[in-house]
Amino acid sequence: MGKIGVFDSGIGGLTVLDELYEVLPKEDFIFYADSIHNPYGEKSDEELYQITSDIVEYLIERDCHIIVIACNTATTRCIQYLREHFPEVVFIGTEPAVKVACDGNYKNTLVMATPATIQSERLQLLIHDNQKENNHFYLAPCYGLANAIEDGDTKKQNEIIYNLYEEYKENNIDSIVLGCTHYPHISELISSYFKDAVLLDGAMGVARETKRQMELHNLITNQGTGNVEIIKTK
Ligand code: DGL
């Protein structure tokens, strides 16, 4: 019986897995938390291609026909490459919730993401395709933040968010796109500085899209028990 493969550079993927579990309670999952390679967001495309291909090969061996990339960085940098190299797999990506910000008519949106996501063409395209006249985007590459969350380094997390607030406190930020799946783990900290901003992330959208694609490709088993096998590389 096929399982749903989910991977990320660590605990970020859990924020997506939570929603997947809600939407698909009768499936089983393998969650590959690749903490040893964290941070993905500060690696080259070549390194990321290698790392993610190895994970995909492993998940295919474990009978996963659908793989959820529970990571904005790996999605924006590698999903095309992975789709070309593993055409037998259905890939679902996680992307910064830029469309949600545009649809919600927010005026000043701060996009927090890893440097690799911020520099990606995909993010530029998402903004270009969805932006309305009144939407203004501020792009913040959060160096070291995913790693500080992975390592539970609260001092560093606080320092990074404090500096971010100092940089953008005059910009009337009304919404923040959490463009890295690690960031929802510190949403309270972020909200404690940016008190007037609504936090947006794409996890629920990813879960719904996974279910839709599974239906489309006849991959729903309805025979699982919501079991999650966790593989942690560190
Ligand atoms: N959680 C990942 C993301 O959504 C990446 C974190 C990292 O390893 O840099 O971008």
Short mmCIF file of C-alpha atoms and ligand atoms in Angstrom, two decimals:
data_model
loop_
_atom_site.label_atom_id
_atom_site.label_comp_id
_atom_site.label_asym_id
_atom_site.label_seq_id
_atom_site.Cartn_x
_atom_site.Cartn_y
_atom_site.Cartn_z
CA MET A 1 0.00 0.00 0.00
CA GLY A 2 1.45 3.36 -1.03
CA LYS A 3 2.34 5.98 1.53
CA ILE A 4 2.60 9.75 1.30
CA GLY A 5 6.20 10.92 1.45
CA VAL A 6 6.84 14.29 3.09
CA PHE A 7 10.22 15.94 3.47
CA ASP A 8 11.89 19.09 4.76
CA SER A 9 15.21 20.12 6.24
CA GLY A 10 13.84 19.29 9.69
CA ILE A 11 10.95 20.25 11.95
CA GLY A 12 9.51 22.79 9.48
CA GLY A 13 7.77 19.96 7.69
CA LEU A 14 5.71 19.22 10.79
CA THR A 15 3.68 22.39 10.21
CA VAL A 16 2.60 20.96 6.85
CA LEU A 17 2.24 17.41 8.15
CA ASP A 18 -0.26 18.61 10.78
CA GLU A 19 -2.58 19.86 8.04
CA LEU A 20 -2.04 16.79 5.82
CA TYR A 21 -3.03 14.58 8.68
CA GLU A 22 -6.27 16.56 9.16
CA VAL A 23 -7.23 16.34 5.50
CA LEU A 24 -6.09 12.74 4.87
CA PRO A 25 -6.63 10.83 8.15
CA LYS A 26 -6.91 7.44 6.46
CA GLU A 27 -3.50 7.48 4.80
CA ASP A 28 -0.05 6.66 6.16
CA PHE A 29 2.95 8.97 5.95
CA ILE A 30 6.72 8.84 5.91
CA PHE A 31 8.18 12.10 7.15
CA TYR A 32 11.83 12.60 6.24
CA ALA A 33 13.30 15.34 8.44
CA ASP A 34 16.65 16.08 6.89
CA SER A 35 18.07 18.10 9.80
CA ILE A 36 21.63 17.14 9.01
CA HIS A 37 21.47 19.29 5.86
CA ASN A 38 19.72 22.24 7.52
CA PRO A 39 19.78 25.03 6.40
CA TYR A 40 18.65 24.32 2.83
CA GLY A 41 18.11 28.04 2.39
CA GLU A 42 21.81 28.82 2.40
CA LYS A 43 22.89 26.14 -0.13
CA SER A 44 23.55 26.24 -3.87
CA ASP A 45 21.09 24.78 -6.39
CA GLU A 46 23.54 21.97 -7.20
CA GLU A 47 23.80 20.96 -3.55
CA LEU A 48 20.02 21.08 -3.20
CA TYR A 49 19.46 18.97 -6.34
CA GLN A 50 21.74 16.28 -4.92
CA ILE A 51 20.27 16.32 -1.43
CA THR A 52 16.63 16.30 -2.55
CA SER A 53 17.21 13.64 -5.26
CA ASP A 54 18.68 11.30 -2.63
CA ILE A 55 15.61 11.78 -0.44
CA VAL A 56 13.23 11.23 -3.34
CA GLU A 57 15.03 8.01 -4.33
CA TYR A 58 14.70 6.75 -0.79
CA LEU A 59 10.99 7.60 -0.62
CA ILE A 60 10.36 5.89 -3.97
CA GLU A 61 12.04 2.75 -2.62
CA ARG A 62 9.65 2.97 0.33
CA ASP A 63 6.64 2.92 -2.02
CA CYS A 64 5.74 6.61 -2.02
CA HIS A 65 4.03 7.61 -5.27
CA ILE A 66 3.24 11.09 -4.05
CA ILE A 67 5.79 13.32 -2.35
CA VAL A 68 5.01 16.55 -0.55
CA ILE A 69 7.92 18.95 -0.48
CA ALA A 70 7.14 20.55 2.87
CA CYS A 71 9.74 23.21 2.30
CA ASN A 72 9.51 26.50 0.41
CA THR A 73 13.22 26.50 -0.39
CA ALA A 74 13.31 23.04 -1.93
CA THR A 75 10.10 23.83 -3.83
CA THR A 76 11.15 27.17 -5.28
CA ARG A 77 14.64 25.90 -6.20
CA CYS A 78 14.17 22.20 -7.06
CA ILE A 79 10.61 21.15 -7.87
CA GLN A 80 11.05 21.54 -11.62
CA TYR A 81 14.28 19.56 -11.54
CA LEU A 82 12.68 16.80 -9.46
CA ARG A 83 9.61 16.60 -11.72
CA GLU A 84 11.87 16.20 -14.75
CA HIS A 85 14.07 13.55 -13.11
CA PHE A 86 11.34 11.54 -11.39
CA PRO A 87 8.34 11.69 -13.75
CA GLU A 88 6.76 8.66 -12.06
CA VAL A 89 6.19 10.67 -8.87
CA VAL A 90 3.47 13.24 -8.20
CA PHE A 91 5.15 16.18 -6.46
CA ILE A 92 3.28 18.74 -4.38
CA GLY A 93 5.19 21.88 -3.46
CA THR A 94 4.96 24.45 -0.69
CA GLU A 95 5.18 28.05 -1.80
CA PRO A 96 5.08 31.39 0.02
CA ALA A 97 1.45 32.46 0.47
CA VAL A 98 1.81 35.53 -1.76
CA LYS A 99 -1.51 34.88 -3.51
CA VAL A 100 -3.31 34.74 -0.16
CA ALA A 101 -1.84 38.15 0.72
CA CYS A 102 -2.95 39.62 -2.61
CA ASP A 103 -6.42 38.10 -2.44
CA GLY A 104 -6.78 39.41 1.11
CA ASN A 105 -6.08 42.93 -0.18
CA TYR A 106 -3.33 43.57 2.32
CA LYS A 107 -1.36 46.71 1.60
CA ASN A 108 2.06 46.14 3.12
CA THR A 109 3.16 42.55 3.19
CA LEU A 110 6.46 41.41 4.61
CA VAL A 111 7.65 38.16 3.03
CA MET A 112 9.92 36.30 5.44
CA ALA A 113 11.81 33.43 3.82
CA THR A 114 15.23 31.86 3.50
CA PRO A 115 17.80 33.68 1.32
CA ALA A 116 17.42 30.98 -1.37
CA THR A 117 13.64 31.47 -1.56
CA ILE A 118 13.91 35.25 -1.56
CA GLN A 119 16.39 35.09 -4.46
CA SER A 120 14.33 32.58 -6.43
CA GLU A 121 12.72 33.41 -9.77
CA ARG A 122 9.64 31.56 -8.59
CA LEU A 123 8.98 34.12 -5.83
CA GLN A 124 9.34 36.98 -8.32
CA LEU A 125 6.86 35.24 -10.58
CA LEU A 126 4.38 34.64 -7.76
CA ILE A 127 4.45 38.34 -6.93
CA HIS A 128 4.28 39.40 -10.56
CA ASP A 129 1.31 37.13 -11.30
CA ASN A 130 -0.76 38.03 -8.22
CA GLN A 131 0.10 41.57 -7.18
CA LYS A 132 -2.66 44.17 -7.40
CA GLU A 133 -2.18 47.89 -7.55
CA ASN A 134 -2.32 48.38 -3.79
CA ASN A 135 -0.22 45.40 -2.68
CA HIS A 136 3.28 46.35 -1.63
CA PHE A 137 5.79 43.60 -0.86
CA TYR A 138 8.90 43.83 1.31
CA LEU A 139 11.24 40.87 0.90
CA ALA A 140 13.21 39.80 3.97
CA PRO A 141 15.87 37.09 3.62
CA CYS A 142 16.06 35.72 7.16
CA TYR A 143 19.64 34.48 7.42
CA GLY A 144 20.11 31.92 10.17
CA LEU A 145 16.47 31.84 11.30
CA ALA A 146 15.47 28.35 10.07
CA ASN A 147 18.63 27.00 11.65
CA ALA A 148 17.98 28.77 14.97
CA ILE A 149 14.47 27.26 15.01
CA GLU A 150 15.79 23.80 14.13
CA ASP A 151 18.35 24.03 16.95
CA GLY A 152 15.90 25.57 19.44
CA ASP A 153 18.17 28.61 19.85
CA THR A 154 15.62 31.08 21.27
CA LYS A 155 18.20 33.83 21.87
CA LYS A 156 19.15 33.89 18.20
CA GLN A 157 15.50 33.68 17.11
CA ASN A 158 14.66 36.70 19.24
CA GLU A 159 17.65 38.66 17.97
CA ILE A 160 16.69 38.03 14.32
CA ILE A 161 13.02 38.99 14.81
CA TYR A 162 13.98 42.07 16.84
CA ASN A 163 16.31 43.26 14.03
CA LEU A 164 13.61 42.57 11.45
CA TYR A 165 11.13 44.62 13.43
CA GLU A 166 13.61 47.48 13.77
CA GLU A 167 14.08 47.46 9.99
CA TYR A 168 10.38 47.45 9.07
CA LYS A 169 8.60 49.11 12.00
CA GLU A 170 7.89 52.28 9.99
CA ASN A 171 6.35 50.41 7.04
CA ASN A 172 2.83 49.76 8.39
CA ILE A 173 3.19 46.03 7.89
CA ASP A 174 -0.33 44.57 7.95
CA SER A 175 0.52 41.01 6.90
CA ILE A 176 3.48 38.66 7.01
CA VAL A 177 3.95 35.73 4.68
CA LEU A 178 5.72 32.96 6.58
CA GLY A 179 7.62 31.75 3.52
CA CYS A 180 9.52 28.99 5.30
CA THR A 181 7.82 26.07 6.99
CA HIS A 182 9.99 26.48 10.07
CA TYR A 183 8.59 29.96 10.83
CA PRO A 184 5.07 29.00 12.03
CA HIS A 185 6.84 27.37 15.00
CA ILE A 186 7.69 30.90 16.23
CA SER A 187 4.52 32.70 15.19
CA GLU A 188 3.97 33.93 18.76
CA LEU A 189 7.38 35.55 18.83
CA ILE A 190 6.79 37.20 15.44
CA SER A 191 3.35 38.47 16.51
CA SER A 192 4.78 39.84 19.76
CA TYR A 193 6.77 42.36 17.66
CA PHE A 194 4.50 42.83 14.64
CA LYS A 195 1.33 43.23 16.68
CA ASP A 196 -0.87 44.51 13.85
CA ALA A 197 0.15 42.00 11.21
CA VAL A 198 -1.80 38.93 10.14
CA LEU A 199 0.44 35.89 9.65
CA LEU A 200 -0.11 33.88 6.47
CA ASP A 201 1.24 30.47 5.59
CA GLY A 202 0.44 27.96 2.90
CA ALA A 203 0.21 24.71 4.86
CA MET A 204 -3.55 24.20 4.59
CA GLY A 205 -3.44 24.94 0.85
CA VAL A 206 -0.73 22.31 0.43
CA ALA A 207 -2.82 19.71 2.26
CA ARG A 208 -5.90 20.42 0.13
CA GLU A 209 -3.88 20.31 -3.08
CA THR A 210 -2.33 16.98 -1.99
CA LYS A 211 -5.78 15.48 -1.51
CA ARG A 212 -6.95 16.85 -4.88
CA GLN A 213 -3.94 15.40 -6.70
CA MET A 214 -4.32 12.05 -4.95
CA GLU A 215 -7.93 11.85 -6.09
CA LEU A 216 -6.92 12.82 -9.60
CA HIS A 217 -4.20 10.14 -9.75
CA ASN A 218 -6.17 7.44 -7.92
CA LEU A 219 -3.71 7.38 -5.05
CA ILE A 220 -6.19 7.56 -2.17
CA THR A 221 -5.98 4.26 -0.28
CA ASN A 222 -8.39 4.93 2.63
CA GLN A 223 -6.62 2.01 4.28
CA GLY A 224 -4.15 3.82 6.48
CA THR A 225 -4.46 4.85 10.09
CA GLY A 226 -2.73 8.21 9.96
CA ASN A 227 0.50 6.54 10.98
CA VAL A 228 3.57 8.76 10.59
CA GLU A 229 6.97 7.14 10.34
CA ILE A 230 9.59 9.76 11.13
CA ILE A 231 13.09 9.54 9.73
CA LYS A 232 15.40 12.14 11.21
CA THR A 233 18.91 12.45 9.78
CA LYS A 234 20.37 14.15 12.87
N1 DGL B 1 11.76 24.80 6.03
C1 DGL B 1 12.40 25.22 4.83
C2 DGL B 1 11.59 26.19 4.01
O1 DGL B 1 10.39 26.12 4.04
C3 DGL B 1 13.87 25.52 4.78
C4 DGL B 1 14.66 25.79 5.98
C5 DGL B 1 16.13 25.68 5.69
O2 DGL B 1 16.64 24.57 5.79
O3 DGL B 1 16.76 26.70 5.33
O4 DGL B 1 12.12 27.00 3.31
#
